[in-house]
CSV table of C-alpha atoms in Angstrom, one decimal:
chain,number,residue,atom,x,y,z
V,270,UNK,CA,-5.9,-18.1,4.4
V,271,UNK,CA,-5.2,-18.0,0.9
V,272,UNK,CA,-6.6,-20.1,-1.5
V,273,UNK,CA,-4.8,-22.9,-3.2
V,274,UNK,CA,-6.9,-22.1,-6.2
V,275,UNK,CA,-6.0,-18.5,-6.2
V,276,UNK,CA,-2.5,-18.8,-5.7
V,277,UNK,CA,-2.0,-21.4,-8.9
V,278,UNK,CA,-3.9,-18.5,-10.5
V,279,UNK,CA,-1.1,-15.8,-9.7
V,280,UNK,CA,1.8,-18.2,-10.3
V,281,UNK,CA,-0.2,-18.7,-13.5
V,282,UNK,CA,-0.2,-14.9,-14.6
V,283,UNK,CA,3.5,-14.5,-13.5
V,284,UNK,CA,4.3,-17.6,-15.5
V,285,UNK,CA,3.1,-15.8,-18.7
V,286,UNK,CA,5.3,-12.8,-18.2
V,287,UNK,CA,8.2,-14.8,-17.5
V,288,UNK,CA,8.1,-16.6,-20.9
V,289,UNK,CA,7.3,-13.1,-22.6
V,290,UNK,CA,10.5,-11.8,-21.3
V,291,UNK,CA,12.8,-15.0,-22.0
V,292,UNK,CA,13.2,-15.5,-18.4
V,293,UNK,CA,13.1,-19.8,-17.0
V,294,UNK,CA,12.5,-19.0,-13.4
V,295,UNK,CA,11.6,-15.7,-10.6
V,296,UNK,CA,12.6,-16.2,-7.3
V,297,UNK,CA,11.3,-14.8,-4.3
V,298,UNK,CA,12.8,-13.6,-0.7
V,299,UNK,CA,11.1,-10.6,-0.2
V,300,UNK,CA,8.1,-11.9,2.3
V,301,UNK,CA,5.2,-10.2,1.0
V,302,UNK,CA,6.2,-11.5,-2.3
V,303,UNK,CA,6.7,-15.0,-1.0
V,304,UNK,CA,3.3,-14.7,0.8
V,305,UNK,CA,1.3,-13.4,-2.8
V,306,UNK,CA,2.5,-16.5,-4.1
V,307,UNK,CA,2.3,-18.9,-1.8
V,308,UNK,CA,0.3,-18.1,1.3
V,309,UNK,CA,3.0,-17.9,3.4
V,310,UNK,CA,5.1,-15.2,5.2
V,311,UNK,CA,7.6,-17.2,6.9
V,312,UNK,CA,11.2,-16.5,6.5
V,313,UNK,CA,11.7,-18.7,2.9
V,314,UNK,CA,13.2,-19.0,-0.7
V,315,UNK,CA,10.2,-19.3,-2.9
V,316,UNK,CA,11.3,-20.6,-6.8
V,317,UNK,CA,8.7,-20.5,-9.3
V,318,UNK,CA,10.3,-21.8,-12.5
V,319,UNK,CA,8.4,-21.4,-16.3
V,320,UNK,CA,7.8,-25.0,-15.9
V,321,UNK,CA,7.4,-27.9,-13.5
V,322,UNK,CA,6.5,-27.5,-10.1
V,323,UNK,CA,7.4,-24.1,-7.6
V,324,UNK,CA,9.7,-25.0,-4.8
V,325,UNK,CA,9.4,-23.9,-1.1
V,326,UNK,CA,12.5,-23.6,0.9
V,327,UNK,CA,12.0,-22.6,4.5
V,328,UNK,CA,14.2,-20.9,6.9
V,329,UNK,CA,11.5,-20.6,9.9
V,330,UNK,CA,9.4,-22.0,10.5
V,331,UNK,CA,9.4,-24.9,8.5
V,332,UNK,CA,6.2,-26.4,10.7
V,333,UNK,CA,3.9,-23.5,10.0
V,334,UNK,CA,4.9,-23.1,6.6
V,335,UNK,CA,3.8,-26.4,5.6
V,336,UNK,CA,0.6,-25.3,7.5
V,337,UNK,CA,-0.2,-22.4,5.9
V,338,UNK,CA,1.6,-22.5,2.0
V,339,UNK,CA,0.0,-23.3,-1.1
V,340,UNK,CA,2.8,-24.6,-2.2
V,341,UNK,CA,3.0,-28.7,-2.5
V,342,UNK,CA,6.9,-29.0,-2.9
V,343,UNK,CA,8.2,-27.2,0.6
V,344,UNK,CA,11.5,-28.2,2.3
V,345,UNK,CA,13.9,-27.1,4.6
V,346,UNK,CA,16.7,-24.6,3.8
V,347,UNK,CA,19.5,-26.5,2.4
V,348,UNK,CA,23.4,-25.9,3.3
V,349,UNK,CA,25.2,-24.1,0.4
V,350,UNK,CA,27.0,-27.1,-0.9
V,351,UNK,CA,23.3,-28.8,-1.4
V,352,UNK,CA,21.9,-25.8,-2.8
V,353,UNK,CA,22.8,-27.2,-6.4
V,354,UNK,CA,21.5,-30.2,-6.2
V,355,UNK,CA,18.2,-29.0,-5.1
V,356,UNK,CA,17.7,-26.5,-8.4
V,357,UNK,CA,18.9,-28.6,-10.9
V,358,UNK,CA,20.7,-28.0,-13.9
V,359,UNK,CA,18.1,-26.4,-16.3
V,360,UNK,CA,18.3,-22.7,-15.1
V,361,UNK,CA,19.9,-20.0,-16.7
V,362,UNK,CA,18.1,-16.8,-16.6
V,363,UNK,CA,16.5,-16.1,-13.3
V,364,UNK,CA,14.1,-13.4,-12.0
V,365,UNK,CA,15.6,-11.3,-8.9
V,366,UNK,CA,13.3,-8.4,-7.5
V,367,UNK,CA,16.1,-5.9,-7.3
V,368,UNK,CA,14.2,-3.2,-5.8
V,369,UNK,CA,13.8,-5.0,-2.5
V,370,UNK,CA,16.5,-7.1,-1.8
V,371,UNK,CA,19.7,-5.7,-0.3
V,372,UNK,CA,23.5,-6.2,-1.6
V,373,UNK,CA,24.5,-8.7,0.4
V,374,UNK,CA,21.6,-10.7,-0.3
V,375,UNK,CA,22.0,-10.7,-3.6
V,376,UNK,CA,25.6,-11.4,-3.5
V,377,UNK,CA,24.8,-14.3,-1.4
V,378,UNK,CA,22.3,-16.3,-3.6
V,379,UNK,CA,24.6,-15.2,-6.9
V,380,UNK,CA,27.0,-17.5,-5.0
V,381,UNK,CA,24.4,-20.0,-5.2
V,382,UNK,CA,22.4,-20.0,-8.3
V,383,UNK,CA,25.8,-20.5,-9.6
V,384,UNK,CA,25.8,-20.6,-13.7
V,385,UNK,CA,22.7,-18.5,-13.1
V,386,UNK,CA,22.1,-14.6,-14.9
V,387,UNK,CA,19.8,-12.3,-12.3
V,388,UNK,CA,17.3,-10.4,-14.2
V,389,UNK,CA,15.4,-7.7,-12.7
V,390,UNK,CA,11.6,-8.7,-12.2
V,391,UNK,CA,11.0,-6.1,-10.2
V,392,UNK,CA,8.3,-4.2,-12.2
V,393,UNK,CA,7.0,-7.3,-13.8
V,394,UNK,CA,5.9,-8.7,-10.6
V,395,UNK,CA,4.9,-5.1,-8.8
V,396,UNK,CA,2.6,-4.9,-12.4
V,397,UNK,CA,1.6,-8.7,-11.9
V,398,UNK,CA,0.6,-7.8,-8.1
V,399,UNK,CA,-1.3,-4.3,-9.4
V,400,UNK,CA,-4.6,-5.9,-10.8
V,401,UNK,CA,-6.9,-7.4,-8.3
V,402,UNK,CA,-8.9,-10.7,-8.5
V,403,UNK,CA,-12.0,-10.8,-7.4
V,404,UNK,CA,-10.9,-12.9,-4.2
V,405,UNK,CA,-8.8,-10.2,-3.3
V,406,UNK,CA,-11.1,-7.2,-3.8
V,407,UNK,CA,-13.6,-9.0,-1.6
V,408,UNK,CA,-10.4,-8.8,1.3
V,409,UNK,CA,-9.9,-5.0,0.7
V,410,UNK,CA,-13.8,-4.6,0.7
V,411,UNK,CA,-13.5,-6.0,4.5
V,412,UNK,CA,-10.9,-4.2,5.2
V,413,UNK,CA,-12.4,-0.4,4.1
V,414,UNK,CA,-16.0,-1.6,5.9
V,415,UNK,CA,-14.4,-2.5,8.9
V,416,UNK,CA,-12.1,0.7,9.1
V,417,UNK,CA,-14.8,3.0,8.1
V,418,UNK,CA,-16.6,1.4,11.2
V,419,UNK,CA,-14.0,3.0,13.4
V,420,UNK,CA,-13.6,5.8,11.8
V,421,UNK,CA,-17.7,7.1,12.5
V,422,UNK,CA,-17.0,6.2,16.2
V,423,UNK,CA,-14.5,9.1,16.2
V,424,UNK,CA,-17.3,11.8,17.3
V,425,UNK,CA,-17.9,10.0,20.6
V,426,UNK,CA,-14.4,10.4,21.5
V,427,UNK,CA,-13.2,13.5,19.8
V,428,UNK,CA,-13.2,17.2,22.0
V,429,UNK,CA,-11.3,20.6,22.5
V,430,UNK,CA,-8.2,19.6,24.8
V,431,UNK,CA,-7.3,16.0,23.1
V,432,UNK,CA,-3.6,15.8,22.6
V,433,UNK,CA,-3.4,14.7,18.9
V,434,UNK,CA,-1.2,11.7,20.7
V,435,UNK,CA,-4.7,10.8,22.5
V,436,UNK,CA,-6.9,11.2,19.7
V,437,UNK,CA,-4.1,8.8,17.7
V,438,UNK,CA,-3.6,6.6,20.6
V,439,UNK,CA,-8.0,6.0,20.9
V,440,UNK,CA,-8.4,5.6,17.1
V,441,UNK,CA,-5.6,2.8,16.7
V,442,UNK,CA,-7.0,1.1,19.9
V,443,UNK,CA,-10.4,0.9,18.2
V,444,UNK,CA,-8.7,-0.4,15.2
V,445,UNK,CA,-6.7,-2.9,16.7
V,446,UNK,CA,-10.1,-3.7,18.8
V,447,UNK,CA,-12.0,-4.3,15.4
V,448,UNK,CA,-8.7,-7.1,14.3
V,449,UNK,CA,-6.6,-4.5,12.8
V,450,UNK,CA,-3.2,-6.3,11.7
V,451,UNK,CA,-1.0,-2.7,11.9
V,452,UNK,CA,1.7,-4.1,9.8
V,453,UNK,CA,1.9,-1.0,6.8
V,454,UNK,CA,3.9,-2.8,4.5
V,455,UNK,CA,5.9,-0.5,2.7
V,456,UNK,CA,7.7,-1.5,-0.5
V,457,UNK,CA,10.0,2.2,-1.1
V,458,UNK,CA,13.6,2.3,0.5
V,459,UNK,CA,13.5,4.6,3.8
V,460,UNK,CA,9.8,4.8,4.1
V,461,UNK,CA,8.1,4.0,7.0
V,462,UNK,CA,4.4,4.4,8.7
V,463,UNK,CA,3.1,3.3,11.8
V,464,UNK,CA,-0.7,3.1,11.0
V,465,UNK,CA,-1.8,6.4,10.3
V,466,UNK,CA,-2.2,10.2,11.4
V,467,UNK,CA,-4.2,12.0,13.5
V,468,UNK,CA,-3.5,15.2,13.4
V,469,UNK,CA,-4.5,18.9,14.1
V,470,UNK,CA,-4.2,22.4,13.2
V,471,UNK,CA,-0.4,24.1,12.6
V,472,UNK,CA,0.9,21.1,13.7
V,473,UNK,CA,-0.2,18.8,10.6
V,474,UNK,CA,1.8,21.1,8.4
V,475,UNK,CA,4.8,20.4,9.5
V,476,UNK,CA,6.7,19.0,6.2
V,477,UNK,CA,8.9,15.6,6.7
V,478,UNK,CA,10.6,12.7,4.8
V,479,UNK,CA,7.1,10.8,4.3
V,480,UNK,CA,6.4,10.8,0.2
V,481,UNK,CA,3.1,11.8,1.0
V,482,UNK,CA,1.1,15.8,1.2
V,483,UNK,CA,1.2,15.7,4.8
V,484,UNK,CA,3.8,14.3,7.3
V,485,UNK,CA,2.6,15.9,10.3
V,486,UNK,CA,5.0,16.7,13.4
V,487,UNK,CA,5.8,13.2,15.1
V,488,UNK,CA,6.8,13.0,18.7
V,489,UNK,CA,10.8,13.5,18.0
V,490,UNK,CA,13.5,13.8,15.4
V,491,UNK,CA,13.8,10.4,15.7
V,492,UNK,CA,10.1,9.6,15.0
V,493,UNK,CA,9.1,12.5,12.9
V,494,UNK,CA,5.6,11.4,11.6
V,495,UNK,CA,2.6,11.2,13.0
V,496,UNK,CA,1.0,12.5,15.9
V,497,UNK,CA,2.8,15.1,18.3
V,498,UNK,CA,1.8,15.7,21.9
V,499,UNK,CA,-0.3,19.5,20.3
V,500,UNK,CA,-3.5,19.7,21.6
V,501,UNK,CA,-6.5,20.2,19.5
V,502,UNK,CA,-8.1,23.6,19.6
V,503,UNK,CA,-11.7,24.5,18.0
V,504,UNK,CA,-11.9,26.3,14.8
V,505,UNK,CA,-9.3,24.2,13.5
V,506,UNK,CA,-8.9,21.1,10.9
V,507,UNK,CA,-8.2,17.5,12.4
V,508,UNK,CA,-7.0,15.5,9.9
V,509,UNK,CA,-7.5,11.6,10.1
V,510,UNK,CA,-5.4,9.4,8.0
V,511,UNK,CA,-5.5,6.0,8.7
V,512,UNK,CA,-4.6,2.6,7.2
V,513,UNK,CA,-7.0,-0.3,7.7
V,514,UNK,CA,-4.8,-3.6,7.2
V,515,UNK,CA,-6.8,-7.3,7.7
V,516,UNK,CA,-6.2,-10.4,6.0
V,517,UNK,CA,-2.6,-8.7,5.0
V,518,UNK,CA,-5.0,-6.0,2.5
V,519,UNK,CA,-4.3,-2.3,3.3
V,520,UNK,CA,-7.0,0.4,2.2
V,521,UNK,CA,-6.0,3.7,3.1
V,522,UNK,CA,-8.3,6.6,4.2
V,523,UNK,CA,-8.5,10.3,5.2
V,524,UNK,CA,-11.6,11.8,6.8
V,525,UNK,CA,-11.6,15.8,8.5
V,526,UNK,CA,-13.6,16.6,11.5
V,527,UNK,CA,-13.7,19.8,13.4
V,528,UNK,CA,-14.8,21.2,16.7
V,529,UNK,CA,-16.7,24.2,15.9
V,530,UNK,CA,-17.0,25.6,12.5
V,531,UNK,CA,-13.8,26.1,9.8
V,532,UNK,CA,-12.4,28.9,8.2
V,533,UNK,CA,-14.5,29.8,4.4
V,534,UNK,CA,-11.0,29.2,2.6
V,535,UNK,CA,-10.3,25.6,4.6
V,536,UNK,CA,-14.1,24.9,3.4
V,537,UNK,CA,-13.8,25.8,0.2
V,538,UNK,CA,-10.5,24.1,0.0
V,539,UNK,CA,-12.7,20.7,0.6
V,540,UNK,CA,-15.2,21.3,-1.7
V,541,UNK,CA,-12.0,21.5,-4.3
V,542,UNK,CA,-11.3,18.4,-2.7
V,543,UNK,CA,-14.6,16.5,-3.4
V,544,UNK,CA,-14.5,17.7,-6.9
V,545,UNK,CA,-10.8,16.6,-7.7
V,546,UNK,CA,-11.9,13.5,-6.4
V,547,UNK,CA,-15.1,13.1,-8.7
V,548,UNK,CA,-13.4,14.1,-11.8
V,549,UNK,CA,-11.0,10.9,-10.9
V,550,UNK,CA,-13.4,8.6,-9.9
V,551,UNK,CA,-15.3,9.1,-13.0
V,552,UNK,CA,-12.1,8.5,-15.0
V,553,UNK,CA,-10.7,5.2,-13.1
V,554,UNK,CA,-11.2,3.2,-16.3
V,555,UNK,CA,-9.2,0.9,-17.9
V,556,UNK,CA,-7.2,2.7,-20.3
V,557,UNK,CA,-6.9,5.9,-18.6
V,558,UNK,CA,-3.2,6.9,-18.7
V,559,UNK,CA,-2.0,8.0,-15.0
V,560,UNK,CA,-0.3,11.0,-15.7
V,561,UNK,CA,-3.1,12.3,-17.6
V,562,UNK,CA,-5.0,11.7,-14.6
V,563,UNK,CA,-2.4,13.8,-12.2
V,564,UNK,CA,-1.9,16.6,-14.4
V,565,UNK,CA,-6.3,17.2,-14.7
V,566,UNK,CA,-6.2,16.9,-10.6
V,567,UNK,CA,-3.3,19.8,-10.4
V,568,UNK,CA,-4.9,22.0,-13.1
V,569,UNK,CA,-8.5,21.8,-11.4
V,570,UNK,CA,-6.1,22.7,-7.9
V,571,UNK,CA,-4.8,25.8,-10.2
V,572,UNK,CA,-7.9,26.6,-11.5
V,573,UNK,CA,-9.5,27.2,-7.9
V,574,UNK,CA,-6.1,29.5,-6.8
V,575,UNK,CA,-4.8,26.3,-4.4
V,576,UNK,CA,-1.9,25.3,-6.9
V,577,UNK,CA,0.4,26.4,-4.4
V,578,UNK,CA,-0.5,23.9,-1.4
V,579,UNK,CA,-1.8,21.3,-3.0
V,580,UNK,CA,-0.7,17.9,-2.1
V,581,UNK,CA,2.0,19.5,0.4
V,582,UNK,CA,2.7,22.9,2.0
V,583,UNK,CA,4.5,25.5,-1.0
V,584,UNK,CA,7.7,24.2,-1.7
V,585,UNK,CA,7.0,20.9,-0.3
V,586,UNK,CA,4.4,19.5,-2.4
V,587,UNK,CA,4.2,15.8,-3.8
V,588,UNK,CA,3.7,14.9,-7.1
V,589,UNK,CA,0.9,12.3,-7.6
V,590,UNK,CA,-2.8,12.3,-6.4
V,591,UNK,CA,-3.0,8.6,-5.9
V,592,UNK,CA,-1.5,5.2,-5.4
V,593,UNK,CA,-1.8,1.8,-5.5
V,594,UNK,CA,-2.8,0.2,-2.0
V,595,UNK,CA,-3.0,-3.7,-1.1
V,596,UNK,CA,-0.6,-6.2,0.2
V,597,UNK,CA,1.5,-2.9,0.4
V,598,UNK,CA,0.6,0.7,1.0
V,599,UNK,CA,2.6,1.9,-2.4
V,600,UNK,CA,1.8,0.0,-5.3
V,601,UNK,CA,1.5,0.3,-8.7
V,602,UNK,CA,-0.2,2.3,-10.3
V,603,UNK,CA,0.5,5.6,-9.5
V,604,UNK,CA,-1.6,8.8,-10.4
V,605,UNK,CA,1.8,10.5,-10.9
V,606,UNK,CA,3.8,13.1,-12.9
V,607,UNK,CA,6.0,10.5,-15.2
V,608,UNK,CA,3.9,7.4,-14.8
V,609,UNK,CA,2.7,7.2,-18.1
V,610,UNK,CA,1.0,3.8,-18.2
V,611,UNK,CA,-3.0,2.9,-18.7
V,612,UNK,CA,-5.0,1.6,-16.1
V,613,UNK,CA,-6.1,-2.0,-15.9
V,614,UNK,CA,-9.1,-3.2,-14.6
V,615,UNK,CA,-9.4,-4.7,-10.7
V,616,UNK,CA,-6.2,-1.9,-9.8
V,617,UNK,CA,-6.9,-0.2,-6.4
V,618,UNK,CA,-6.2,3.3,-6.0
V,619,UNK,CA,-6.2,5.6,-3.0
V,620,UNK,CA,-7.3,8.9,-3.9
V,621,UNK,CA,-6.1,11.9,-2.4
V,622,UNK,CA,-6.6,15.3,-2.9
V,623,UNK,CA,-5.3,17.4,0.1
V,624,UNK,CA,-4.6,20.9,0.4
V,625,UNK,CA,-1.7,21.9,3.1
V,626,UNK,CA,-2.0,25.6,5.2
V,627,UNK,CA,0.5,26.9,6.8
V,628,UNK,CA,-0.9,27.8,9.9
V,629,UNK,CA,-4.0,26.5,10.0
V,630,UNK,CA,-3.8,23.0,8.9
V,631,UNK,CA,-4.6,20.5,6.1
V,632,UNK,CA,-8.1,20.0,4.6
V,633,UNK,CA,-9.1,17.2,2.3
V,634,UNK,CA,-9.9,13.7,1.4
V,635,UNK,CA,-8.8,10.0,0.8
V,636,UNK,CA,-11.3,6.8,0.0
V,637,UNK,CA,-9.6,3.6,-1.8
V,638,UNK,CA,-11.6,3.0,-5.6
V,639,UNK,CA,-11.1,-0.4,-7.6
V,640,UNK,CA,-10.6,0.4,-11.0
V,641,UNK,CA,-13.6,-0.6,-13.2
V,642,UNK,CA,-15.3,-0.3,-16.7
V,643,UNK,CA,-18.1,1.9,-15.3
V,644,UNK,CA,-15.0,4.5,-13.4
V,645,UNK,CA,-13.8,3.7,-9.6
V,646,UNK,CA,-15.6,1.6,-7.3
V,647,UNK,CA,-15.8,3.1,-4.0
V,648,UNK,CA,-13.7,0.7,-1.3
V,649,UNK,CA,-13.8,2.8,1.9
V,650,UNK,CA,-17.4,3.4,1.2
V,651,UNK,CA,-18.2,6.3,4.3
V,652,UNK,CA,-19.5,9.7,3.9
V,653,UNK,CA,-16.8,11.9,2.8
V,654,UNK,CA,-18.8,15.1,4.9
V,655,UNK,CA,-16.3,16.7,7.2
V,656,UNK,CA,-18.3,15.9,10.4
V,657,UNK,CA,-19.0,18.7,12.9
V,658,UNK,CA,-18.5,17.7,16.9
């Protein structure tokens, strides 16, 4: 559970931007938020004004709220004509995440912060929620040991004949086994991921709505991600991308295994890989500015003739090399085209240089780093060797 200690220290840091932006108050719906702040993911209101005391206003469960929050000052719900009453007079300008919360929702608490301005806070408080404290990093450091544990069990369960749905359906057994939550919190509009890929071959180049390099071909139009009923053949990438989520932290990680031995251009494709991947690792400093960081990863891709297919088949290829990963599986930063911001210290990135076939599959590699002074420190701390069954 979270820390009361911790949690005073992230209303704290939120606190400061607030003032620096003129706002007197952020409030909170979106659960994840309300649970960063306050320890809690039941269905409340959270208020954290720029001074006094942050407010807790449950919905459900009130009981287990008052169980689990941070929070000293947590009440029920109040009807709309005591909603007034409860805030007091003293707000003006208030902090709305506008990025998560839908329409209606905001038309509905406009009605009742009435007098009130909504601000956007949405990249304030994505920013505040980048830069990991140490409590935190300690979480994801769990997280990426206990998934890389399942992940080096996959050679005692991986052969010729596997439908990738198998191979998916052992791996997230073993995960869930080892305490794995499953919940990929997402934070972008019409994304969605349940746990992870396993995939194979043609089949993993399939291209899809997933803002990621590889989608792979799902099991129907209605769930087109993830794992198809193809069967594995020798000779042939499989492609392992899985989320590890415990204690709410996500790390995110991509390992290749193959039956038999790879095609020279899939293996030198890797060794691409492993380089991109060092130059970035080297460079996760505080400072580093993360477009900089995207546009050395695609030159190094041109520079080895895989511009074409790297990070997504030709035609279909994302633009960034890495993202931010903890309470949710896309946060900030990202090692994008346009994201022109430096890194801080304690951000964790996922690195991912991957290089897409058509027709024979996708080769490549993923490990979560915590940005440091001395370049990334390695989260999902496996060997990155494609392993040989």
């Amino acid at each position: 559970m979270l820390e009361k200690a911790e949690s005073l220290r992230r209303i704290e840091r939120l606190r400061g931007e607030l003032r620096t932006q003129g706002l007197d108050a952020a409030v909170f719906i979106y659960p994840i938020d309300v649970y960063y702040y306050a320890g809690t993911r039941q269905n409340s209101l959270l208020l954290i004004p720029c001074e006094g005391e942050p407010l807790l206003l449950v919905r459900k469960s009130l009981s287990r709220a008052r169980l689990e929050a941070t929070i000293d000052d947590i009440r029920p719900f109040p009807s709309s004509k005591e909603f007034g009453a409860v805030l007091g007079g003293n707000l003006k300008k208030v902090g709305f995440t506008f990025d998560v919360v839908p329409v209606q929702q905001y038309q509905f608490y406009q009605k009742l912060f009435a007098g009130c301005e909504f601000l956007d806070v949405s990249s304030l408080n994505r920013e505040v929620r980048s830069v990991k404290s140490p409590w935190e990093l300690e979480r994801m450091r769990e997280s990426g040991r206990r998934l890389g544990q399942v992940f080096q069990q996959v050679p005692s369960f991986l052969k010729a004949g596997l439908r990738e749905l198998d191979l998916a359906a052992e791996f997230e057994y073993r995960l869930r086994k080892a305490g794995g939550e499953g919940y990929v919190r997402m934070r972008a509009f019409n994304q969605e991921l349940f746990m992870g890929l396993a995939l194979s071959g043609a089949s993993a180049v399939m291209p899809g709505f997933f803002d990621g390099a590889v989608t792979g071909r799902g099991l129907s139009a209605a769930s087109p991600h993830g794992a198809s009923q193809a069967s594995l053949v020798a000779g042939s990438p499989v492609f392992m991308d899985y989320t590890g989520v415990f204690d709410g932290y996500i790390v995110d990680m991509t390992r290749v295994f193959s039956i038999g031995k790879l095609p020279g251009q899939l293996m030198k494709a890797f060794e691409v890989s492993l380089a991109i991947q060092s130059y970035l690792v080297e460079r996760l400093k505080p400072g580093a500015i993360c477009e900089e960081l995207f546009g050395a990863a695609a030159r190094l891709a041109e520079e080895a003739g895989l511009g074409s297919c790297f990070m997504g088949a030709p035609g279909e290829n994302a633009r960034f090399v890495g993202h931010g990963v903890g309470l949710e599986l896309d946060e900030f930063p990202v090692l994008a085209q346009g994201f022109k911001v430096p890194l801080k210290a304690g951000q964790t990135i996922a690195i991912e240089p991957k290089f897409v076939f058509p027709g024979q599959g996708v080769i490549g590699i993923e490990n979560t780093f915590a940005v440091g002074e001395a370049g990334g420190e390695k989260i999902t701390d496996i060997p990155d060797d494609i392993v040989f069954v």
